[in-house]
Amino acid sequence: MFRKKLAVLFLPMLALSFVVPTGTAPAAPSVTPAVANGQLEVCGVKLCNDQRQAVQLRGMSTHGLQWYGQCVNDASLDALAGDWGASVMRISMYVQEDGYETDPEGFTNLVSSIIDDVTARGMYAIVDWHMLDPGDPYHNLERAKTFFSEIARRHGDQTNLLYEIANEPNGVPWSRIKGYAEELIPVIRAIDPETPILVGTRAWSSLGLSDGADESEVIDNPVNASNIMYTFHFYAASHGDEYLNALSRAADRVPMFITEFGTQEYTGDGQNDFTMAQRYLDLAARKGISWTNWNFSDDFRSGAVFTEGTCPGGPFAGTSRLKPAGEWVRDRIG
Ligand code: IDC
């Protein structure tokens, strides 16, 4: 059914090389990233396609759907897949702050329909369980079981998904995040055994650095599950060489995915540091680390790619409504 839908809704304008298997020729023209690469699987420390070639996905994260759902529509997704050339969208569903917990069924349906829209455009979709405050992932464990079970029931036979089970754990040790992952992952895998799962790391997915720890706690005590990756988030004007070097070391030892980054401060606002951000993306390119940028909205902050008032009407293609960070990241996605 998934393939049939893609065949029917395939857009000729998507005839671009979105996902570049590292070290090989670009995907053949007229094939979308999700069709060209199929079911993803973690192989060694890399993310691989169904030919077991390493791939690097590049794309955008939505802002919180409860606030900026109006920025995720047919025109904006057409632009992201076509004009921007993205291979992945991260669907950021907050749990608190007027998110999922206020209306589980409504948010499940919303995420489900965005998955369909992203799928129709041949992109991969990251389903982001955007827990943030409280930072203990166990606070939302039962909700996460319910949500991911339902998403897996509806979409688990698709080949274009990744599940991110904890956006940014904070205030808890790595052992507690690992415990949470080891309780939740089997529940998801019982329904959907194949979709790769992304696990947040200590201290806002900093691999522990923002708590004064480092990547060794994950390397020495990994989550007991296969086909998983660990996430790293950075904001280039706040997180300098110490963070970059930790990511670099970690990526040689465990599978890493940058599911969130900004070219500005960790508030998602302030001055851009494009020089530092470029160093991160150069590292990601060298090591084949996939990434999604925060965020695909018209929020007033410098890290929201569109100028205020762009959503819902656009235009989303081209550069006329992009802030500096938006222009910068669009140039680097496609
Ligand atoms: C920010 C949003 C802002 C919101 C705040 C609290 O831009 O509108 O009020 O969250 O929820 C993260 C988080 C992400 C943050 C982002 C920027 O995952 O939710 O968004 N950020 O501060 N980690 C580091 C930075």
Tab-separated table of N, CA, C and O and ligand atoms in Angstrom, residues 63-64 66-68 90 92 94 97 128 130-133 167-168 204 233-235 239 260 264-269 294-295 299-301, ligand 1:
chain	number	residue	atom	x	y	z
A	63	HIS	N	8.736	22.728	14.085
A	63	HIS	CA	8.618	23.266	15.446
A	63	HIS	C	7.547	22.426	16.143
A	63	HIS	O	7.004	21.480	15.557
A	64	GLY	N	7.243	22.734	17.381
A	64	GLY	CA	6.170	22.037	18.089
A	64	GLY	C	4.860	22.150	17.307
A	64	GLY	O	4.429	23.246	16.974
A	66	GLN	N	1.904	21.808	18.215
A	66	GLN	CA	0.800	22.497	18.900
A	66	GLN	C	0.837	24.001	18.664
A	66	GLN	O	-0.152	24.689	18.857
A	67	TRP	N	2.017	24.494	18.277
A	67	TRP	CA	2.163	25.933	18.036
A	67	TRP	C	2.279	26.267	16.546
A	67	TRP	O	1.808	27.294	16.098
A	68	TYR	N	2.996	25.414	15.815
A	68	TYR	CA	3.328	25.754	14.421
A	68	TYR	C	2.909	24.671	13.435
A	68	TYR	O	3.532	24.517	12.380
A	90	ARG	N	11.601	15.705	10.393
A	90	ARG	CA	11.369	15.287	11.787
A	90	ARG	C	10.062	15.920	12.245
A	90	ARG	O	9.905	17.148	12.195
A	92	SER	N	7.958	16.908	15.108
A	92	SER	CA	8.247	17.184	16.505
A	92	SER	C	6.950	17.338	17.302
A	92	SER	O	6.296	18.369	17.244
A	94	TYR	N	5.525	17.647	20.824
A	94	TYR	CA	5.738	17.839	22.262
A	94	TYR	C	4.774	16.950	23.048
A	94	TYR	O	3.643	16.700	22.599
A	97	GLU	N	3.592	21.005	27.597
A	97	GLU	CA	3.433	22.343	26.984
A	97	GLU	C	2.291	22.389	25.951
A	97	GLU	O	2.453	22.851	24.826
A	128	ASP	N	9.141	12.175	16.371
A	128	ASP	CA	9.876	12.693	17.540
A	128	ASP	C	8.956	12.825	18.752
A	128	ASP	O	8.064	13.677	18.769
A	130	HIS	N	8.698	14.427	21.696
A	130	HIS	CA	9.449	15.614	22.111
A	130	HIS	C	9.261	15.897	23.598
A	130	HIS	O	8.719	16.929	24.012
A	131	MET	N	9.748	14.951	24.423
A	131	MET	CA	9.749	15.186	25.867
A	131	MET	C	10.882	16.158	26.182
A	131	MET	O	11.935	16.139	25.554
A	132	LEU	N	10.627	17.062	27.119
A	132	LEU	CA	11.629	18.092	27.411
A	132	LEU	C	11.568	18.489	28.888
A	132	LEU	O	12.583	18.517	29.560
A	133	ASP	N	10.389	18.766	29.375
A	133	ASP	CA	10.209	19.191	30.766
A	133	ASP	C	8.908	18.588	31.291
A	133	ASP	O	7.843	18.956	30.803
A	167	ASN	N	13.292	13.031	23.060
A	167	ASN	CA	13.965	14.200	22.479
A	167	ASN	C	15.197	14.621	23.271
A	167	ASN	O	16.315	14.542	22.770
A	168	GLU	N	14.973	15.101	24.500
A	168	GLU	CA	16.094	15.610	25.296
A	168	GLU	C	15.910	15.281	26.773
A	168	GLU	O	15.420	16.110	27.546
A	204	TRP	N	20.104	16.933	27.658
A	204	TRP	CA	19.571	17.548	26.432
A	204	TRP	C	20.215	16.980	25.171
A	204	TRP	O	20.514	17.694	24.222
A	233	HIS	N	22.441	16.745	19.895
A	233	HIS	CA	21.899	18.056	19.521
A	233	HIS	C	22.958	19.118	19.792
A	233	HIS	O	23.620	19.077	20.824
A	234	PHE	N	23.091	20.052	18.859
A	234	PHE	CA	24.010	21.164	19.129
A	234	PHE	C	23.440	22.468	18.596
A	234	PHE	O	22.624	22.481	17.666
A	235	TYR	N	23.853	23.543	19.234
A	235	TYR	CA	23.529	24.908	18.798
A	235	TYR	C	24.867	25.620	18.664
A	235	TYR	O	25.591	25.797	19.646
A	239	HIS	N	27.713	25.793	21.569
A	239	HIS	CA	28.411	24.518	21.758
A	239	HIS	C	29.616	24.439	20.837
A	239	HIS	O	29.488	24.171	19.643
A	260	GLU	N	18.622	17.334	15.962
A	260	GLU	CA	18.315	18.758	16.169
A	260	GLU	C	19.619	19.539	16.193
A	260	GLU	O	20.567	19.136	16.869
A	264	GLN	N	22.482	29.024	15.776
A	264	GLN	CA	22.517	30.102	16.772
A	264	GLN	C	22.680	29.546	18.182
A	264	GLN	O	23.263	28.489	18.350
A	265	GLU	N	22.165	30.283	19.181
A	265	GLU	CA	22.334	29.834	20.564
A	265	GLU	C	21.329	28.738	20.923
A	265	GLU	O	20.374	28.521	20.190
A	266	TYR	N	21.531	28.134	22.089
A	266	TYR	CA	20.681	27.007	22.463
A	266	TYR	C	19.230	27.406	22.709
A	266	TYR	O	18.352	26.552	22.805
A	267	THR	N	18.986	28.698	22.790
A	267	THR	CA	17.605	29.170	22.875
A	267	THR	C	16.902	29.078	21.522
A	267	THR	O	15.710	29.346	21.421
A	268	GLY	N	17.645	28.741	20.490
A	268	GLY	CA	17.075	28.782	19.139
A	268	GLY	C	16.990	30.199	18.616
A	268	GLY	O	16.310	30.474	17.618
A	269	ASP	N	17.713	31.095	19.298
A	269	ASP	CA	17.634	32.524	18.952
A	269	ASP	C	19.034	33.127	19.048
A	269	ASP	O	19.994	32.458	19.430
A	294	TRP	N	16.665	22.495	13.351
A	294	TRP	CA	15.580	23.131	14.099
A	294	TRP	C	15.501	24.596	13.682
A	294	TRP	O	16.495	25.298	13.905
A	295	ASN	N	14.421	25.131	13.048
A	295	ASN	CA	13.179	24.459	12.817
A	295	ASN	C	12.431	25.052	11.630
A	295	ASN	O	12.672	26.194	11.233
A	299	ASP	N	8.276	31.136	13.476
A	299	ASP	CA	8.488	31.707	14.806
A	299	ASP	C	9.430	32.923	14.694
A	299	ASP	O	10.245	32.988	13.773
A	300	PHE	N	9.333	33.850	15.639
A	300	PHE	CA	10.145	35.075	15.550
A	300	PHE	C	11.644	34.842	15.741
A	300	PHE	O	12.468	35.668	15.340
A	301	ARG	N	12.027	33.724	16.357
A	301	ARG	CA	13.444	33.505	16.692
A	301	ARG	C	14.295	33.275	15.438
A	301	ARG	O	13.794	32.801	14.413
B	1	IDC	C1	12.172	25.816	22.015
B	1	IDC	C2	11.225	26.602	21.146
B	1	IDC	C3	10.451	27.611	21.963
B	1	IDC	C4	9.817	26.921	23.150
B	1	IDC	C5	10.865	26.167	23.936
B	1	IDC	C6	10.282	25.403	25.096
B	1	IDC	O1	11.930	27.251	20.104
B	1	IDC	O2	9.438	28.220	21.176
B	1	IDC	O3	9.226	27.890	23.981
B	1	IDC	O4	11.500	25.224	23.076
B	1	IDC	O5	9.637	24.270	24.678
B	1	IDC	C7	15.892	22.365	22.274
B	1	IDC	C8	14.548	21.720	22.354
B	1	IDC	C9	13.520	22.553	21.621
B	1	IDC	C10	13.769	24.031	21.814
B	1	IDC	C11	15.091	24.375	21.137
B	1	IDC	C12	15.416	25.874	21.140
B	1	IDC	O6	14.535	20.387	21.908
B	1	IDC	O7	12.247	22.182	22.086
B	1	IDC	O8	12.744	24.788	21.218
B	1	IDC	N1	16.136	23.593	21.763
B	1	IDC	O9	15.548	26.345	22.458
B	1	IDC	N2	17.025	21.867	22.702
B	1	IDC	C13	18.002	22.794	22.542
B	1	IDC	C14	17.445	23.900	21.934
